[in-house]
CSV table of C-alpha atoms in Angstrom, one decimal:
chain,number,residue,atom,x,y,z
G,26,MET,CA,0.5,16.4,4.8
G,27,ARG,CA,-1.8,14.1,3.3
G,28,LEU,CA,-1.2,11.0,1.7
G,29,ILE,CA,-3.3,8.8,-0.2
G,30,SER,CA,-2.5,5.4,-1.2
G,31,TRP,CA,-4.6,3.0,-3.7
G,32,ASN,CA,-4.4,-0.3,-5.8
G,33,VAL,CA,-6.3,0.6,-8.8
G,34,ASN,CA,-6.5,-2.8,-10.5
G,35,GLY,CA,-5.3,-0.8,-13.8
G,36,LEU,CA,-5.1,2.7,-14.1
G,37,ARG,CA,-6.5,2.8,-17.4
G,38,ALA,CA,-9.5,1.3,-16.4
G,39,CYS,CA,-9.6,3.3,-13.4
G,40,LEU,CA,-9.7,6.4,-15.2
G,41,THR,CA,-12.7,5.4,-17.1
G,42,LYS,CA,-14.4,5.0,-13.5
G,43,GLY,CA,-14.0,8.3,-12.0
G,44,PHE,CA,-10.3,8.3,-11.1
G,45,GLY,CA,-9.4,11.7,-12.4
G,46,GLU,CA,-12.7,13.3,-10.6
G,47,TYR,CA,-11.7,11.5,-7.0
G,48,PHE,CA,-8.1,12.5,-7.6
G,49,ALA,CA,-8.9,16.4,-8.0
G,50,GLN,CA,-11.2,15.9,-4.8
G,51,ALA,CA,-8.8,14.2,-2.8
G,52,ASP,CA,-6.4,17.2,-2.7
G,53,ALA,CA,-3.6,14.8,-1.7
G,54,ASP,CA,0.0,16.0,-1.0
G,55,ALA,CA,1.2,12.7,-2.4
G,56,PHE,CA,-1.2,9.9,-4.2
G,57,CYS,CA,0.5,6.6,-4.4
G,58,LEU,CA,-1.0,4.0,-7.0
G,59,GLN,CA,-0.3,0.3,-6.9
G,60,GLU,CA,-1.2,-2.4,-9.5
G,61,THR,CA,-1.2,0.5,-12.4
G,62,LYS,CA,-0.6,-2.4,-15.0
G,63,MET,CA,0.9,0.0,-17.3
G,64,GLN,CA,3.9,1.6,-18.8
G,65,PRO,CA,4.6,5.5,-18.8
G,66,GLY,CA,2.7,7.2,-21.7
G,67,GLN,CA,-0.2,4.8,-21.7
G,68,ALA,CA,-2.5,6.6,-19.8
G,69,ASP,CA,-3.4,10.2,-20.5
G,70,PHE,CA,-3.4,11.6,-17.3
G,71,SER,CA,-1.2,14.6,-16.0
G,72,PRO,CA,-2.9,16.7,-13.2
G,73,ALA,CA,-1.5,20.2,-12.7
G,74,GLY,CA,0.8,20.8,-9.8
G,75,TYR,CA,2.0,17.2,-9.5
G,76,GLU,CA,5.2,15.6,-10.5
G,77,VAL,CA,4.7,11.7,-11.4
G,78,TYR,CA,7.2,8.8,-11.2
G,79,TYR,CA,6.3,5.3,-12.2
G,80,ASN,CA,7.9,2.0,-11.6
G,81,SER,CA,6.6,-0.3,-14.0
G,82,ALA,CA,6.6,-4.0,-14.6
G,83,GLU,CA,8.9,-5.5,-17.4
G,84,LYS,CA,5.9,-7.6,-18.2
G,85,LYS,CA,3.2,-5.3,-19.7
G,86,GLY,CA,-0.1,-5.0,-18.4
G,87,TYR,CA,1.3,-6.4,-14.9
G,88,SER,CA,1.7,-5.1,-11.5
G,89,GLY,CA,3.4,-1.5,-11.4
G,90,THR,CA,3.6,1.3,-8.9
G,91,ALA,CA,3.3,4.9,-9.3
G,92,VAL,CA,3.4,8.3,-7.3
G,93,PHE,CA,1.9,11.7,-8.1
G,94,THR,CA,3.6,14.3,-5.6
G,95,ARG,CA,3.2,18.1,-5.0
G,96,ARG,CA,6.5,18.5,-3.5
G,97,ALA,CA,9.5,17.6,-5.7
G,98,PRO,CA,11.7,15.0,-4.2
G,99,GLN,CA,15.4,14.9,-3.5
G,100,SER,CA,15.9,11.6,-5.0
G,101,VAL,CA,13.8,8.8,-6.6
G,102,ARG,CA,14.4,4.9,-6.2
G,103,LEU,CA,13.1,2.2,-8.4
G,104,GLY,CA,12.9,-1.3,-6.4
G,105,ILE,CA,15.0,-2.1,-3.7
G,106,GLY,CA,18.3,-2.8,-5.3
G,107,VAL,CA,18.1,-6.8,-5.6
G,108,GLU,CA,17.8,-8.1,-8.7
G,109,GLU,CA,15.6,-11.2,-8.2
G,110,HIS,CA,12.9,-8.7,-6.7
G,111,ASP,CA,13.3,-5.8,-9.2
G,112,HIS,CA,11.6,-6.9,-12.1
G,113,GLU,CA,7.6,-6.3,-11.3
G,114,GLY,CA,7.7,-2.6,-10.9
G,115,ARG,CA,6.6,-3.4,-7.0
G,116,VAL,CA,8.6,-0.9,-5.0
G,117,LEU,CA,9.0,2.9,-5.6
G,118,THR,CA,10.8,5.1,-3.3
G,119,LEU,CA,10.5,8.9,-2.8
G,120,GLU,CA,13.2,10.8,-0.6
G,121,PHE,CA,12.0,14.0,0.9
G,122,GLU,CA,13.8,16.2,3.4
G,123,ARG,CA,12.3,14.5,6.8
G,124,PHE,CA,11.3,11.0,5.4
G,125,PHE,CA,11.3,8.4,2.8
G,126,LEU,CA,8.0,7.4,1.2
G,127,VAL,CA,8.1,4.0,0.1
G,128,ASN,CA,5.0,3.0,-2.3
G,129,VAL,CA,4.6,-1.1,-2.4
G,130,TYR,CA,2.8,-3.6,-4.2
G,131,THR,CA,3.6,-7.0,-2.3
G,132,PRO,CA,3.5,-10.0,-4.4
G,133,ASN,CA,0.5,-12.3,-3.9
G,134,SER,CA,1.3,-15.9,-2.9
G,135,GLN,CA,-1.3,-17.0,-5.3
G,136,ARG,CA,-4.0,-19.8,-5.2
G,137,GLY,CA,-2.7,-23.2,-3.9
G,138,LEU,CA,0.2,-20.9,-2.4
G,139,THR,CA,2.3,-21.3,-5.7
G,140,ARG,CA,4.2,-18.3,-4.8
G,141,LEU,CA,4.5,-18.4,-0.9
G,142,ASP,CA,8.3,-19.5,-1.0
G,143,TYR,CA,9.0,-16.5,-3.1
G,144,ARG,CA,6.8,-14.4,-1.0
G,145,MET,CA,8.8,-15.2,2.1
G,146,THR,CA,12.2,-14.2,0.4
G,147,TRP,CA,10.8,-11.2,-0.7
G,148,GLU,CA,9.5,-10.2,2.7
G,149,ASP,CA,13.2,-10.7,4.1
G,150,ALA,CA,14.6,-8.7,1.4
G,151,PHE,CA,12.0,-5.7,1.9
G,152,ALA,CA,12.1,-5.8,5.6
G,153,GLY,CA,16.0,-5.1,5.3
G,154,TYR,CA,15.6,-2.2,2.6
G,155,LEU,CA,13.0,-0.8,5.1
G,156,CYS,CA,15.2,-0.9,7.8
G,157,GLY,CA,18.2,0.4,5.8
G,158,LEU,CA,16.2,3.5,4.9
G,159,ASP,CA,14.9,3.8,8.4
G,160,ALA,CA,18.6,4.3,9.8
G,161,GLN,CA,19.0,7.3,7.7
G,162,LYS,CA,15.6,8.9,8.3
G,163,PRO,CA,12.1,8.2,9.2
G,164,VAL,CA,9.8,6.1,6.7
G,165,VAL,CA,6.5,6.3,5.6
G,166,VAL,CA,5.6,3.0,4.0
G,167,CYS,CA,2.3,2.6,1.9
G,168,GLY,CA,0.6,0.4,-0.3
G,169,ASP,CA,-1.0,-3.1,-1.2
G,170,MET,CA,1.0,-5.5,1.3
G,171,ASN,CA,-1.4,-8.6,0.4
G,172,VAL,CA,-1.7,-9.7,4.3
G,173,ALA,CA,-4.6,-9.5,6.7
G,174,HIS,CA,-2.4,-8.9,9.7
G,175,GLN,CA,-5.0,-9.8,12.1
G,176,GLU,CA,-8.3,-11.6,12.5
G,177,ILE,CA,-10.0,-8.4,13.1
G,178,ASP,CA,-8.8,-7.5,9.6
G,179,LEU,CA,-10.9,-9.9,7.4
G,180,LYS,CA,-14.6,-10.9,7.7
G,181,ASN,CA,-14.1,-14.8,7.7
G,182,PRO,CA,-10.8,-15.3,9.3
G,183,LYS,CA,-11.1,-19.2,10.4
G,184,SER,CA,-12.0,-20.2,6.9
G,185,ASN,CA,-9.3,-18.4,5.1
G,186,VAL,CA,-6.3,-19.3,7.5
G,187,GLN,CA,-4.3,-21.4,4.7
G,188,ASN,CA,-5.3,-18.9,1.9
G,189,ALA,CA,-2.9,-16.3,0.2
G,190,GLY,CA,-2.9,-13.1,2.5
G,191,PHE,CA,-4.1,-14.7,5.8
G,192,THR,CA,-1.3,-18.0,6.2
G,193,PRO,CA,0.5,-18.1,9.3
G,194,GLN,CA,3.6,-17.2,7.2
G,195,GLU,CA,2.5,-14.1,5.7
G,196,ARG,CA,1.2,-12.7,9.2
G,197,GLN,CA,4.2,-13.6,11.2
G,198,LYS,CA,6.2,-11.4,8.8
G,199,MET,CA,4.1,-8.4,9.0
G,200,THR,CA,4.6,-9.0,12.8
G,201,ALA,CA,8.5,-9.2,12.5
G,202,LEU,CA,8.3,-6.0,10.4
G,203,LEU,CA,6.2,-4.0,12.9
G,204,GLN,CA,8.7,-5.5,15.7
G,205,ARG,CA,11.7,-3.9,13.9
G,206,GLY,CA,10.6,-0.3,14.4
G,207,PHE,CA,7.1,0.4,12.4
G,208,VAL,CA,3.6,1.2,13.3
G,209,ASP,CA,0.4,0.2,11.6
G,210,THR,CA,-1.1,3.6,11.5
G,211,PHE,CA,-4.9,2.5,11.3
G,212,ARG,CA,-4.7,0.4,14.2
G,213,LEU,CA,-2.7,3.1,15.9
G,214,LEU,CA,-5.6,5.1,16.2
G,215,HIS,CA,-8.5,2.4,15.8
G,216,PRO,CA,-7.2,-0.5,17.4
G,217,ASP,CA,-10.4,-2.2,18.2
G,218,GLU,CA,-12.5,-1.1,14.9
G,219,ARG,CA,-14.0,-4.0,13.1
G,220,ASP,CA,-15.4,-4.4,9.6
G,221,ARG,CA,-13.1,-1.9,8.1
G,222,TYR,CA,-11.7,-3.4,5.1
G,223,SER,CA,-9.6,-2.3,2.2
G,224,TRP,CA,-10.3,-5.2,-0.3
G,225,TRP,CA,-13.4,-7.3,-1.7
G,226,SER,CA,-13.9,-10.1,-4.1
G,227,TYR,CA,-15.7,-9.1,-7.2
G,228,MET,CA,-17.8,-12.5,-6.2
G,229,SER,CA,-20.9,-12.8,-4.4
G,230,ARG,CA,-21.5,-9.1,-4.1
G,231,SER,CA,-18.7,-9.0,-1.4
G,232,ARG,CA,-18.3,-5.4,-1.2
G,233,GLU,CA,-22.2,-4.8,-0.9
G,234,ARG,CA,-22.0,-7.1,1.9
G,235,ASN,CA,-18.7,-6.2,3.0
G,236,ILE,CA,-17.2,-9.4,3.1
G,237,GLY,CA,-13.6,-7.9,2.9
G,238,TRP,CA,-10.0,-7.9,4.2
G,239,ARG,CA,-7.9,-5.2,5.1
G,240,ILE,CA,-4.6,-5.5,3.1
G,241,ASP,CA,-3.8,-2.2,2.3
G,242,TYR,CA,-1.5,0.1,4.5
G,243,PHE,CA,0.1,3.2,6.0
G,244,LEU,CA,3.1,2.2,8.2
G,245,VAL,CA,5.4,4.9,9.7
G,246,SER,CA,8.7,4.5,11.5
G,247,GLU,CA,8.0,3.8,15.4
G,248,ARG,CA,9.8,7.4,16.2
G,249,ILE,CA,7.2,9.5,14.1
G,250,ARG,CA,3.9,7.9,15.6
G,251,HIS,CA,3.1,11.0,17.2
G,252,ASN,CA,3.2,13.1,14.1
G,253,VAL,CA,0.2,10.9,12.8
G,254,ARG,CA,-3.2,13.0,12.9
G,255,ASP,CA,-5.7,10.6,11.0
G,256,ALA,CA,-5.4,7.4,9.5
G,257,ASP,CA,-8.3,6.2,7.4
G,258,ILE,CA,-9.9,3.5,5.0
G,259,LEU,CA,-12.0,5.4,2.3
G,260,ASP,CA,-14.4,2.5,1.7
G,261,GLN,CA,-17.2,4.7,-0.1
G,262,VAL,CA,-14.8,5.3,-3.1
G,263,PRO,CA,-15.5,3.1,-6.1
G,264,GLY,CA,-13.1,2.3,-9.4
G,265,SER,CA,-11.4,-0.8,-8.2
G,266,ASP,CA,-11.5,-4.0,-5.9
G,267,HIS,CA,-9.7,-2.1,-3.4
G,268,CYS,CA,-10.6,1.6,-2.0
G,269,PRO,CA,-8.3,4.0,-1.0
G,270,VAL,CA,-6.5,4.5,2.4
G,271,ALA,CA,-5.5,8.1,3.8
G,272,LEU,CA,-2.9,9.0,6.2
G,273,THR,CA,-2.4,12.6,7.6
G,274,LEU,CA,0.7,13.5,9.1
G,275,GLU,CA,1.7,17.1,10.9
G,276,GLY,CA,5.2,18.3,11.6
G,277,MET,CA,6.7,16.5,8.5
G,278,ASP,CA,6.6,19.6,6.3
G,279,GLU,CA,9.8,20.6,4.7
G,280,GLU,CA,11.7,23.4,6.1
């Protein structure tokens, strides 16, 4: 089973930059998007053979998630069931027979860390949500989680310690989530690989120079780590300031 996750930084814009062609080439069983920045019906993209589910922000042109899936889910949930956190379209959960697929666009703590306190509240609520699902069946979590977990996950760690996405508080929340029974699939298979990033600033030719951050993830429940066959960062795919990340699972097909 091949899964792809991509922060497209506006699906309508990405469609003008080759998204449709890449989607067809990728041949994913499920393709998860973050930062769609749209309401359903605002983009003309309905690939044959896929069902599509959206969770859009109440604020137009902001945030939002979507999943294109070849197999019909047993159920679909918008948000995490916490009113405070369910206005920005940040979580979309599809339940399949063997696992939950959770697509997330984690809030950015913003310049000056103006949203760090909210981010901490969000992190606790989201971790609780994931653990509640994990108690029922294994979980696959993907998306832009807006944190470079370790120094290896960004080009310039020393100069970014107090910047959004690399604060000690955000990194600790990721550590705590992993300690509650989840595995970072890229680091599972590539524990020491450096200079692999999924986001680059549009400034200073950052992508060309590979001055980036790894902030897009596939996490899985600890008990299905043995089902992970491949985890990759598709850093040659253009169209956004992020690139897609991919996961291949074996033994998780429907019975």
